[in-house]
Coordinates of C-alpha atoms and ligand atoms in Angstrom, one line a residue:
M1 CA -44.3 -46.2 -2.3
R2 CA -44.1 -49.2 0.0
K3 CA -44.4 -51.7 -2.8
F4 CA -41.2 -50.3 -4.5
T5 CA -39.1 -50.9 -1.4
P6 CA -37.8 -54.4 -2.3
L7 CA -36.8 -53.1 -5.7
L8 CA -35.1 -50.1 -4.2
L9 CA -33.3 -52.4 -1.8
L10 CA -32.2 -54.7 -4.6
L11 CA -30.9 -51.7 -6.5
F12 CA -29.1 -50.4 -3.4
C13 CA -27.5 -53.8 -2.8
L14 CA -26.5 -54.1 -6.4
S15 CA -24.9 -50.7 -6.4
L16 CA -23.1 -51.5 -3.1
S17 CA -21.7 -54.7 -4.6
L18 CA -20.6 -52.8 -7.7
N19 CA -18.9 -50.3 -5.5
V20 CA -17.2 -53.1 -3.6
L21 CA -16.1 -54.7 -6.8
A22 CA -15.2 -51.5 -8.4
A23 CA -11.5 -50.9 -9.1
A24 CA -9.4 -47.8 -8.6
G25 CA -7.3 -46.3 -11.3
I26 CA -4.3 -44.1 -11.4
A27 CA -2.2 -42.5 -14.1
T28 CA 0.8 -40.3 -13.4
A29 CA 3.9 -39.1 -15.2
H30 CA 6.3 -41.3 -13.2
P31 CA 6.1 -45.0 -12.1
L32 CA 7.3 -44.2 -8.6
A33 CA 4.5 -41.6 -8.2
T34 CA 1.9 -44.1 -9.4
K35 CA 3.3 -46.6 -6.8
A36 CA 3.1 -44.0 -4.1
G37 CA -0.6 -43.4 -4.9
E38 CA -1.3 -47.2 -5.0
E39 CA 0.5 -47.7 -1.6
I40 CA -1.8 -45.1 0.0
L41 CA -5.0 -46.5 -1.6
R42 CA -4.1 -50.0 -0.4
A43 CA -3.5 -48.5 3.1
G44 CA -7.1 -47.4 3.2
G45 CA -6.7 -43.9 1.8
N46 CA -9.1 -42.4 -0.7
A47 CA -8.4 -40.6 -4.0
F48 CA -7.7 -37.4 -2.1
D49 CA -5.1 -39.0 0.1
A50 CA -3.6 -40.7 -3.0
A51 CA -3.5 -37.2 -4.6
I52 CA -1.4 -35.9 -1.7
A53 CA 1.0 -38.9 -2.0
V54 CA 1.3 -38.5 -5.7
T55 CA 1.8 -34.8 -5.6
A56 CA 4.6 -35.1 -3.0
A57 CA 6.2 -38.1 -4.8
L58 CA 6.3 -36.2 -8.1
A59 CA 7.9 -33.3 -6.3
V60 CA 10.8 -35.7 -5.6
V61 CA 11.1 -37.9 -8.7
E62 CA 10.1 -35.4 -11.4
P63 CA 11.9 -32.3 -10.1
Y64 CA 11.9 -30.7 -13.5
S65 CA 8.1 -30.7 -13.6
S66 CA 6.5 -29.8 -10.3
G67 CA 7.4 -29.5 -6.7
I68 CA 6.6 -28.1 -3.2
G69 CA 8.2 -24.9 -4.5
G70 CA 5.4 -24.6 -7.2
G71 CA 1.7 -24.6 -7.6
G72 CA -1.2 -26.3 -9.3
F73 CA -4.9 -27.0 -9.6
W74 CA -6.6 -30.1 -8.1
L75 CA -10.1 -30.7 -9.5
L76 CA -12.0 -32.9 -7.1
H77 CA -15.2 -34.9 -7.3
R78 CA -16.5 -36.4 -4.0
A79 CA -18.6 -39.6 -4.7
R80 CA -20.7 -39.4 -1.5
D81 CA -22.6 -36.3 -2.5
G82 CA -21.3 -35.4 -6.0
F83 CA -19.7 -32.3 -4.6
E84 CA -17.1 -30.8 -7.0
T85 CA -14.6 -28.1 -6.5
M86 CA -11.3 -26.8 -7.8
L87 CA -8.5 -26.4 -5.3
D88 CA -6.5 -23.4 -6.5
G89 CA -2.9 -23.7 -5.2
R90 CA -1.5 -21.4 -7.8
E91 CA 1.5 -19.3 -6.9
R92 CA 1.0 -15.6 -6.1
A93 CA 3.3 -12.7 -7.1
P94 CA 5.4 -11.5 -4.1
L95 CA 4.0 -8.4 -2.4
K96 CA 7.0 -6.4 -3.6
A97 CA 6.3 -7.5 -7.3
H98 CA 5.3 -4.7 -9.6
R99 CA 3.9 -4.4 -13.1
D100 CA 7.2 -3.5 -14.9
M101 CA 9.6 -5.5 -12.8
Y102 CA 10.9 -7.4 -15.9
L103 CA 11.4 -4.3 -18.1
D104 CA 14.5 -2.3 -18.8
E105 CA 14.6 1.5 -18.9
Q106 CA 13.4 1.5 -22.5
G107 CA 10.4 -0.6 -21.5
N108 CA 11.7 -3.8 -23.1
V109 CA 11.4 -7.2 -21.5
I110 CA 14.8 -8.2 -20.0
D111 CA 15.6 -11.6 -21.3
G112 CA 15.6 -14.4 -18.8
L113 CA 14.6 -12.4 -15.7
S114 CA 11.1 -14.0 -15.4
V115 CA 12.5 -17.4 -16.2
D116 CA 15.8 -17.9 -14.4
G117 CA 16.7 -17.3 -10.7
P118 CA 14.9 -16.1 -7.6
L119 CA 13.2 -13.1 -9.2
S120 CA 11.2 -15.4 -11.4
A121 CA 9.6 -17.3 -8.5
G122 CA 6.0 -16.9 -7.3
I123 CA 5.0 -17.7 -3.7
P124 CA 4.5 -21.5 -3.7
G125 CA 1.0 -23.0 -3.2
V126 CA 1.6 -26.7 -3.1
P127 CA 2.3 -27.1 0.7
A128 CA -0.9 -25.2 1.6
A129 CA -2.9 -27.3 -0.9
L130 CA -1.6 -30.6 0.5
E131 CA -2.6 -29.6 4.0
H132 CA -6.0 -28.4 2.8
L133 CA -6.6 -31.7 0.9
A134 CA -5.7 -33.8 4.0
N135 CA -7.8 -31.7 6.4
N136 CA -10.9 -31.4 4.3
Y137 CA -11.0 -34.5 2.0
G138 CA -8.6 -37.2 3.0
V139 CA -9.2 -40.0 5.5
L140 CA -5.6 -40.6 6.4
S141 CA -3.2 -38.1 8.0
L142 CA -1.0 -35.7 6.0
K143 CA 1.9 -37.4 7.8
Q144 CA 1.0 -40.8 6.5
N145 CA 0.4 -39.6 3.0
L146 CA 3.8 -37.9 2.8
Q147 CA 5.7 -41.0 3.7
P148 CA 6.4 -42.5 0.2
A149 CA 7.8 -39.1 -0.9
I150 CA 10.0 -38.8 2.1
R151 CA 11.3 -42.3 1.5
Y152 CA 12.0 -41.5 -2.2
A153 CA 13.8 -38.3 -1.2
R154 CA 16.0 -40.1 1.3
Q155 CA 16.7 -43.2 -0.8
G156 CA 17.1 -41.4 -4.1
F157 CA 15.9 -42.1 -7.6
K158 CA 17.9 -43.0 -10.7
V159 CA 18.7 -40.5 -13.5
D160 CA 17.2 -41.5 -16.9
E161 CA 17.5 -40.1 -20.4
H162 CA 14.5 -37.7 -19.9
Y163 CA 16.1 -36.3 -16.8
R164 CA 19.3 -35.8 -18.7
R165 CA 17.6 -33.9 -21.5
M166 CA 15.8 -31.6 -19.1
A167 CA 19.0 -30.9 -17.0
N168 CA 20.9 -30.3 -20.2
F169 CA 18.3 -27.8 -21.4
R170 CA 18.6 -25.9 -18.1
L171 CA 22.3 -26.6 -17.4
K172 CA 23.5 -22.9 -17.2
A173 CA 20.7 -21.8 -14.9
L174 CA 21.2 -24.8 -12.6
Q175 CA 24.9 -24.1 -12.5
A176 CA 24.1 -20.6 -11.4
S177 CA 22.6 -21.8 -8.1
P178 CA 25.2 -23.7 -6.1
A179 CA 22.5 -25.4 -4.0
A180 CA 20.6 -26.6 -7.1
A181 CA 23.8 -27.8 -8.8
A182 CA 24.8 -29.8 -5.7
I183 CA 21.5 -31.6 -5.8
F184 CA 20.6 -32.0 -9.5
L185 CA 24.0 -32.1 -11.1
D186 CA 27.1 -34.3 -10.7
K187 CA 30.2 -32.1 -10.2
N188 CA 28.4 -29.3 -12.0
K189 CA 27.6 -31.5 -15.0
V190 CA 24.5 -33.4 -16.2
P191 CA 24.7 -36.7 -14.3
D192 CA 25.0 -40.0 -16.2
T193 CA 22.0 -42.3 -16.4
G194 CA 21.8 -44.5 -13.3
Y195 CA 23.3 -41.7 -11.1
V196 CA 21.2 -41.5 -7.9
I197 CA 19.7 -38.2 -7.0
R198 CA 19.2 -38.1 -3.2
Q199 CA 17.5 -35.1 -1.7
L200 CA 18.1 -35.0 2.0
D201 CA 17.1 -31.4 2.5
L202 CA 13.9 -31.9 0.6
A203 CA 13.2 -35.0 2.8
S204 CA 13.6 -32.8 5.9
A205 CA 11.3 -30.2 4.4
L206 CA 8.6 -32.8 3.8
Q207 CA 9.2 -34.3 7.3
L208 CA 8.6 -30.8 8.7
M209 CA 5.3 -30.6 6.8
A210 CA 4.4 -34.1 8.0
E211 CA 4.9 -32.9 11.6
K212 CA 3.7 -29.3 11.5
G213 CA 1.5 -29.2 8.4
A214 CA 1.8 -26.2 6.0
D215 CA 3.2 -24.1 8.9
G216 CA 6.3 -26.2 8.7
F217 CA 6.9 -24.5 5.3
Y218 CA 5.3 -21.1 5.5
K219 CA 6.4 -20.2 9.1
G220 CA 9.4 -20.4 11.5
M221 CA 13.0 -21.3 10.7
F222 CA 12.2 -23.0 7.4
A223 CA 10.4 -20.0 6.1
E224 CA 13.3 -17.8 7.2
K225 CA 15.8 -20.0 5.3
L226 CA 13.6 -19.7 2.2
I227 CA 13.4 -15.9 2.4
T228 CA 17.0 -15.3 3.3
G229 CA 18.3 -17.6 0.6
T230 CA 16.0 -16.1 -2.0
N231 CA 16.7 -12.5 -1.2
Q232 CA 20.5 -12.9 -0.9
A233 CA 20.4 -14.1 -4.5
G234 CA 18.4 -11.1 -5.7
G235 CA 14.8 -12.1 -4.8
I236 CA 12.0 -10.0 -3.2
W237 CA 10.2 -12.3 -0.8
S238 CA 9.0 -11.3 2.7
A239 CA 7.7 -13.2 5.7
K240 CA 4.3 -11.7 5.0
D241 CA 4.3 -13.3 1.5
L242 CA 4.6 -16.8 3.0
Q243 CA 2.3 -16.2 6.0
Q244 CA -0.5 -14.8 3.9
Y245 CA -0.5 -17.6 1.3
K246 CA -3.9 -19.3 1.1
V247 CA -5.4 -21.9 -1.2
V248 CA -8.8 -21.0 -2.6
E249 CA -11.7 -23.4 -3.5
R250 CA -13.2 -22.3 -6.7
E251 CA -16.4 -23.4 -8.6
P252 CA -15.3 -25.4 -11.6
I253 CA -16.2 -24.2 -15.1
R254 CA -18.9 -26.4 -16.7
G255 CA -20.2 -27.0 -20.2
Q256 CA -21.9 -29.5 -22.5
Y257 CA -20.9 -30.9 -25.9
H258 CA -23.2 -33.3 -27.7
G259 CA -24.5 -34.6 -24.4
M260 CA -21.0 -34.9 -22.8
K261 CA -20.7 -33.0 -19.6
I262 CA -17.4 -31.1 -19.1
T263 CA -16.1 -30.0 -15.7
S264 CA -12.8 -28.1 -15.9
A265 CA -10.4 -25.6 -14.3
A266 CA -11.6 -22.2 -13.4
P267 CA -9.6 -18.9 -13.5
P268 CA -6.8 -18.2 -12.7
S269 CA -6.6 -21.0 -15.2
S270 CA -7.8 -20.2 -18.7
G271 CA -8.2 -23.9 -19.4
G272 CA -11.9 -24.5 -18.6
I273 CA -13.1 -21.3 -20.3
A274 CA -11.0 -21.8 -23.5
L275 CA -11.9 -25.5 -23.7
I276 CA -15.6 -24.8 -23.4
E277 CA -15.5 -21.8 -25.7
I278 CA -13.9 -24.0 -28.4
L279 CA -16.3 -26.9 -27.9
N280 CA -19.3 -24.5 -28.0
Q281 CA -18.1 -23.2 -31.4
L282 CA -17.6 -26.7 -32.7
S283 CA -20.9 -28.0 -31.4
A284 CA -22.9 -26.9 -34.5
F285 CA -20.6 -28.5 -37.0
P286 CA -21.1 -32.1 -38.2
L287 CA -17.4 -32.9 -37.5
E288 CA -17.9 -36.6 -37.7
K289 CA -19.0 -36.3 -41.4
M290 CA -16.1 -34.1 -42.5
H291 CA -12.9 -34.9 -44.2
D292 CA -9.6 -34.2 -42.4
S293 CA -8.8 -30.8 -43.8
Q294 CA -12.2 -29.3 -43.3
L295 CA -12.3 -30.7 -39.7
T296 CA -8.8 -29.5 -38.9
H297 CA -9.6 -26.0 -40.4
L298 CA -12.8 -25.6 -38.2
V299 CA -11.1 -26.8 -35.0
V300 CA -8.1 -24.5 -35.7
E301 CA -10.5 -21.5 -36.3
A302 CA -12.3 -22.2 -33.0
M303 CA -8.9 -22.5 -31.2
R304 CA -7.7 -19.2 -32.7
R305 CA -10.8 -17.3 -31.4
A306 CA -10.7 -18.8 -27.9
Y307 CA -7.0 -18.0 -27.5
R308 CA -7.6 -14.5 -28.6
D309 CA -10.2 -14.1 -25.8
R310 CA -7.8 -15.7 -23.4
A311 CA -5.2 -13.1 -24.2
E312 CA -7.6 -10.2 -24.0
Y313 CA -9.8 -11.0 -21.0
L314 CA -8.4 -13.6 -18.6
G315 CA -6.5 -13.3 -15.4
D316 CA -6.8 -13.7 -11.6
P317 CA -10.5 -13.6 -10.6
D318 CA -9.6 -11.9 -7.3
Y319 CA -8.1 -9.0 -9.3
V320 CA -9.9 -8.7 -12.6
K321 CA -13.5 -8.7 -13.7
M322 CA -14.0 -11.2 -16.5
P323 CA -17.0 -11.8 -18.8
L324 CA -16.9 -15.5 -18.0
E325 CA -20.6 -16.2 -18.5
R326 CA -20.6 -14.5 -21.8
L327 CA -17.4 -16.3 -23.1
I328 CA -18.9 -19.7 -22.5
S329 CA -22.5 -18.9 -23.6
A330 CA -24.0 -20.5 -26.7
E331 CA -24.9 -17.1 -28.1
Y332 CA -21.3 -15.9 -28.0
A333 CA -20.2 -19.1 -29.6
A334 CA -22.7 -18.6 -32.4
G335 CA -21.3 -15.1 -33.0
L336 CA -17.8 -16.4 -33.3
R337 CA -18.9 -19.3 -35.5
A338 CA -20.6 -16.8 -37.9
G339 CA -17.2 -15.3 -38.5
I340 CA -15.6 -18.6 -39.5
H341 CA -15.2 -19.0 -43.3
P342 CA -15.8 -22.6 -44.2
Q343 CA -12.9 -22.7 -46.6
K344 CA -10.6 -19.8 -45.6
A345 CA -8.2 -19.2 -42.7
T346 CA -9.0 -16.0 -40.8
P347 CA -5.7 -14.2 -40.3
S348 CA -5.2 -13.6 -36.5
E349 CA -4.4 -10.0 -37.1
L350 CA -8.0 -9.5 -38.5
L351 CA -9.4 -10.5 -35.1
P352 CA -10.0 -7.6 -32.7
G353 CA -7.5 -7.2 -29.9
V354 CA -4.1 -7.3 -28.8
E355 CA 7.8 -17.1 -31.1
K356 CA 9.2 -18.7 -29.3
N357 CA 7.7 -22.1 -28.5
Y358 CA 8.8 -24.6 -26.0
P359 CA 6.7 -27.8 -26.4
G360 CA 8.0 -29.4 -23.2
T361 CA 6.8 -32.1 -21.0
D362 CA 7.7 -30.3 -17.8
T363 CA 4.7 -29.5 -15.5
T364 CA 2.8 -32.7 -14.7
H365 CA -0.7 -34.1 -14.6
F366 CA -2.2 -37.0 -12.7
S367 CA -5.6 -38.7 -12.7
I368 CA -7.0 -40.8 -9.9
I369 CA -10.3 -42.5 -9.2
D370 CA -10.8 -44.6 -6.1
Q371 CA -13.1 -47.6 -5.4
Q372 CA -15.8 -45.3 -4.0
G373 CA -15.8 -43.1 -7.1
N374 CA -13.9 -40.1 -5.7
R375 CA -11.9 -38.4 -8.4
V376 CA -8.9 -36.1 -8.7
A377 CA -7.6 -34.5 -11.8
A378 CA -4.5 -32.4 -10.9
T379 CA -2.1 -30.4 -13.1
L380 CA 0.9 -29.1 -11.2
S381 CA 3.7 -26.9 -12.3
I382 CA 7.0 -25.2 -11.5
N383 CA 6.7 -23.9 -15.1
Y384 CA 9.9 -24.2 -17.2
P385 CA 12.1 -27.4 -16.7
F386 CA 13.5 -27.3 -13.2
G387 CA 11.5 -24.0 -12.6
S388 CA 13.7 -21.1 -11.8
C389 CA 16.6 -23.5 -11.3
F390 CA 17.2 -21.8 -8.0
V391 CA 17.3 -23.6 -4.6
P392 CA 17.5 -21.4 -1.5
P393 CA 20.5 -23.0 0.4
G394 CA 19.7 -25.6 3.0
T395 CA 16.0 -26.0 1.9
G396 CA 16.1 -28.5 -0.9
V397 CA 13.2 -26.6 -2.5
L398 CA 13.5 -25.9 -6.2
L399 CA 11.6 -22.6 -6.7
N400 CA 9.2 -22.2 -9.6
D401 CA 9.5 -19.6 -12.4
E402 CA 5.8 -19.2 -12.7
M403 CA 6.1 -15.3 -12.8
D404 CA 6.7 -15.8 -16.5
D405 CA 3.0 -16.8 -16.9
F406 CA 2.1 -13.1 -16.3
S407 CA 2.1 -10.8 -19.2
S408 CA 5.4 -8.9 -18.5
R409 CA 4.4 -6.4 -21.2
P410 CA 1.1 -6.3 -23.2
G411 CA 1.6 -8.0 -26.5
T412 CA 5.1 -9.4 -25.8
P413 CA 5.0 -13.2 -25.8
N414 CA 6.2 -15.3 -22.9
V415 CA 8.2 -18.5 -23.2
Y416 CA 5.2 -20.3 -24.6
G417 CA 4.6 -17.6 -27.2
L418 CA 1.5 -16.5 -25.3
V419 CA 0.5 -12.8 -25.4
G420 CA -1.6 -11.2 -22.7
A421 CA -3.1 -7.8 -21.8
E422 CA -4.0 -5.8 -18.8
A423 CA -6.0 -8.6 -17.2
N424 CA -2.8 -10.6 -16.7
A425 CA -0.4 -7.8 -15.8
I426 CA 1.7 -8.3 -12.7
A427 CA 0.4 -7.0 -9.4
P428 CA 1.4 -7.7 -5.8
G429 CA -0.2 -10.9 -4.5
K430 CA -1.9 -11.6 -7.8
R431 CA -2.1 -15.1 -9.3
M432 CA -0.7 -15.5 -12.8
L433 CA -2.9 -16.8 -15.6
S434 CA -2.4 -20.5 -16.3
S435 CA -3.3 -22.9 -19.2
M436 CA -3.5 -26.0 -16.9
T437 CA -6.7 -27.8 -17.7
P438 CA -7.4 -30.7 -15.3
T439 CA -10.8 -31.9 -16.5
F440 CA -13.7 -34.4 -16.0
L441 CA -15.7 -35.5 -19.0
E442 CA -18.9 -37.5 -18.7
T443 CA -21.0 -39.1 -21.4
K444 CA -24.0 -41.3 -20.7
D445 CA -21.7 -44.4 -20.6
R446 CA -18.3 -43.2 -19.3
I447 CA -16.4 -40.8 -17.1
A448 CA -12.9 -39.5 -18.0
I449 CA -10.3 -37.9 -15.7
I450 CA -7.9 -36.1 -18.1
G451 CA -5.1 -33.6 -18.3
T452 CA -1.6 -33.0 -19.5
P453 CA 1.4 -30.6 -19.3
G454 CA 2.5 -28.6 -22.4
G455 CA 2.3 -24.9 -21.6
S456 CA 0.0 -23.1 -24.0
R457 CA -0.8 -26.3 -25.8
I458 CA -2.4 -27.9 -22.8
I459 CA -5.9 -26.6 -23.7
T460 CA -5.8 -27.9 -27.2
M461 CA -4.5 -31.3 -26.2
V462 CA -7.4 -31.7 -23.7
L463 CA -9.8 -30.5 -26.4
L464 CA -8.6 -33.1 -29.0
G465 CA -8.9 -35.7 -26.2
A466 CA -12.4 -34.6 -25.3
L467 CA -13.5 -34.7 -29.0
V468 CA -12.4 -38.3 -29.4
F469 CA -13.6 -39.4 -26.0
Q470 CA -17.0 -38.2 -26.9
Q471 CA -16.8 -40.4 -30.1
G472 CA -16.0 -43.4 -27.9
D473 CA -12.2 -43.8 -28.3
D474 CA -10.4 -45.8 -25.6
A475 CA -7.8 -44.5 -23.1
E476 CA -4.7 -45.7 -25.0
R477 CA -5.9 -44.1 -28.3
I478 CA -6.8 -40.8 -26.6
V479 CA -3.4 -40.3 -24.9
N480 CA -1.5 -41.3 -28.0
L481 CA -3.5 -39.2 -30.4
P482 CA -1.3 -37.2 -32.8
R483 CA -1.7 -33.5 -32.0
F484 CA -2.1 -30.1 -33.7
H485 CA -2.4 -26.7 -32.2
H486 CA -3.2 -23.1 -32.9
Q487 CA -3.1 -20.3 -30.2
Y488 CA -4.0 -17.1 -32.1
L489 CA -0.5 -15.7 -32.1
P490 CA 1.8 -16.7 -33.6
D491 CA -0.7 -17.3 -36.5
I492 CA 0.6 -20.8 -37.2
I493 CA -0.9 -24.4 -37.0
F494 CA 1.8 -26.4 -35.2
Y495 CA 1.5 -30.2 -35.7
E496 CA 3.2 -33.4 -34.7
T497 CA 4.7 -34.9 -37.8
N498 CA 2.2 -37.8 -37.8
A499 CA -0.8 -35.6 -37.1
L500 CA -1.8 -34.4 -40.6
A501 CA -1.6 -36.2 -43.9
E502 CA 0.2 -34.6 -46.8
Q503 CA -3.0 -34.0 -48.6
T504 CA -4.6 -32.3 -45.6
I505 CA -1.6 -30.1 -45.2
N506 CA -1.8 -29.0 -48.8
Q507 CA -5.5 -28.3 -48.5
L508 CA -5.0 -26.3 -45.3
Q509 CA -2.3 -24.2 -47.1
Q510 CA -4.8 -23.5 -49.9
M511 CA -7.2 -22.2 -47.3
G512 CA -4.6 -19.7 -46.2
H513 CA -3.2 -21.5 -43.1
Q514 CA 0.5 -21.4 -42.2
L515 CA 1.7 -24.7 -40.9
K516 CA 4.8 -25.8 -39.0
A517 CA 5.7 -29.4 -38.2
S518 CA 7.2 -29.8 -34.8
E519 CA 10.2 -32.1 -34.6
Q520 CA 9.5 -32.7 -31.0
S521 CA 6.2 -34.3 -29.9
W522 CA 4.4 -32.5 -27.1
G523 CA 2.4 -33.3 -24.0
N524 CA 2.3 -36.1 -21.4
M525 CA -1.4 -36.9 -21.0
Q526 CA -2.6 -39.1 -18.0
L527 CA -6.1 -40.5 -18.3
V528 CA -8.4 -42.7 -16.3
I529 CA -11.7 -43.8 -17.7
K530 CA -14.6 -45.4 -15.7
N531 CA -17.3 -47.4 -17.5
K532 CA -20.5 -46.6 -15.8
A533 CA -22.4 -49.8 -16.5
D534 CA -20.0 -52.2 -14.9
G535 CA -17.7 -49.9 -12.9
S536 CA -14.6 -51.2 -14.8
I537 CA -11.6 -48.9 -15.1
T538 CA -9.1 -48.3 -17.8
A539 CA -6.1 -46.0 -17.5
A540 CA -3.3 -44.9 -19.8
A541 CA -0.2 -42.8 -19.6
D542 CA 1.0 -41.0 -22.7
S543 CA 3.7 -43.0 -24.5
R544 CA 5.5 -39.7 -25.2
G545 CA 6.5 -39.7 -21.5
L546 CA 7.7 -42.1 -18.9
G547 CA 4.5 -42.4 -16.9
A548 CA 2.7 -45.4 -15.6
A549 CA -1.0 -46.2 -15.3
D550 CA -2.3 -48.8 -12.9
I551 CA -5.6 -50.4 -12.0
I552 CA -6.0 -51.4 -8.4
H553 CA -8.5 -54.2 -7.4
Ligands
LIG1 O1 0.4 -22.7 -15.8 C1 0.8 -22.8 -17.0 O2 0.0 -22.6 -17.9 C2 2.2 -23.1 -17.3 N1 3.1 -22.8 -16.2 C3 2.3 -24.6 -17.6 C4 3.7 -25.0 -18.1 C5 3.8 -26.3 -18.8 O3 2.9 -27.0 -19.0 C6 5.2 -26.7 -19.2 N2 5.2 -27.9 -19.9 N3 5.6 -27.9 -21.0

C-alpha cells in the first residue's frame, strides 16, 4: 500500500488543482436572477446559497412564473460526499379543501375556479424551502442570500415584451384583485415596455424572512394578513395551514439509459418516473440507426404509455400507494414495448385506463454548479401565468393556482389537458401531482443539470434533451432542439413547426398518428454541462426565453 502513496498524493493534488481551477456555471430564465446567483457565488456562497438567491430573485423579476407564494422542487447534489436529495417544497391543499370543491351541483367542473382567485391557491412551500436550504446546505446566511432579491424588489425591474404578453393573457384575473393590479398593472392596464415594476410589500416580506426565517411568512402578523386577505376574497386558508407547512426531503428517482445515469424528481412530481419509464422503453430500440418517422413514432408511443400510467397511478406519496418500483423496472418496460407496433400508432383509447393546451413559459427552471461541484436543478412554479392573479392586500405575495394540478374530476382535463384519477384527487393537506422534472444526467464524460417549464410538456422536453445529451450534443443545441410531444390524451402529437419534416409528418400520418403543429414554441430550458476530464463548464439558456447563462471563473 505504502508504495502507492506518492501516486495517490499526486492524484489528490491534481484533483485539488482541478477543483481550484474549475469554473461555476449558472443558467436561469432571467438575466437579473443569473446575476443574483453570480453575486452570491462570488461572495463565497456555494451552489445551494446561489439557489436561494436565484429562487428569491426570480420571485421578484419573473412574477408570472414563480414566487414565494408558490412551490417547487430543488434537486441537490453535494460534492463533498455525493449525497443527493430532492427538496419537496410543493404546495399543499388547504385543510378545508375537499374532493369536489371545484364541481357544481351536477358534478361538472366550474370553469376558472381552480385557476383564478384565492380558492385556486395551495399553501406555499417556497419560504420553508429557502430556510431549509440555508440551514442545511448553504454556507452563507439566509439573510445574505436574500439581499439581491430585496434590492430588485425595492428598485424595480423594467417591463419587457414577454411580461406584456403574460399580463395581457391574465389581464381580467389580475384586474379582479386590486392589490395585484396595483403592483403588476399600470392604471389597471398592461404596462408599456420600460415601465418599472417596484414591489415594496414583497421587499418587506422578503426582509421579514431575512430576519425571522420562514416564521416571518408562516407565523405572526404577516401570516394573519395572508389569511385575512385570502379569506375575505373567498379563500379557505387557516392559521393551521401555514403553521403546519413542512418541506420534505425525498429520495430522487434513478435510472440508466445506455450507460447514462439519470437522477430526477420523485413524487409528488411525476417527472422522474415518467422520464425513466419512457427511456426504459426506448433503451431496446436502435434509435440512432432509424430514420426520422420511425424514431418519432417509437418515442411518441413510449410517451403515450408513460403518460397513461401518470394519469392512472401517480399522486402525493404521503397519501397514495404507488407501484413506483414496477413502473421504472426493465420488465415492465419490456411489457409496454411488446405492445408497440413498429409501423402503427396505438390509439390511446385502446390502452387500459382512464383540450385545452397552454404551452406556456410560465413556471421556471434554473441549473447551477459551483466550483466544488455542488449542483442544484430546481423547477419552481406558481402554475398559470401570474398564478391565481390574486395578492392578499398588503403582502405583495402573488398566490399560486397550483390547485389546478389536482384532478378536479377523474377524466376531466386540467389547463394542460392532463387527465388524472383517484391517486391525484383533492384531499386536505395533500400535495398536487406535478410534471416538473429537475434532472441530473451523467455519462462517462459529462454531467448535465437540466430542466424547463412547460406544464405537461416538461417531461417530454427533458426526455428529448436527455436523448441528445447521451449522443454527445452540446448545451446550445440541446436547449434549442425543436420539440414534439404526446401525452396520451388528447391522442395527438404536438410539434413545433420546425421539429418534423414534411415527409416525416406524412409517414407518421400513414401510421395512424394525428398531428398538430403548434404556432407557439414551448419551454424555456436552462442547462449547465460539466466536462469531467478537465472540469470545464458550458451553460445555455433556451433562446425561446429571455434567460441568461453564465460561467464564473
Ligand atoms: O407542477 C406542474 O406540473 C405545473 N404547475 C407546471 C406548470 C408549468 O410548467 C407552466 N408553464 N408552462
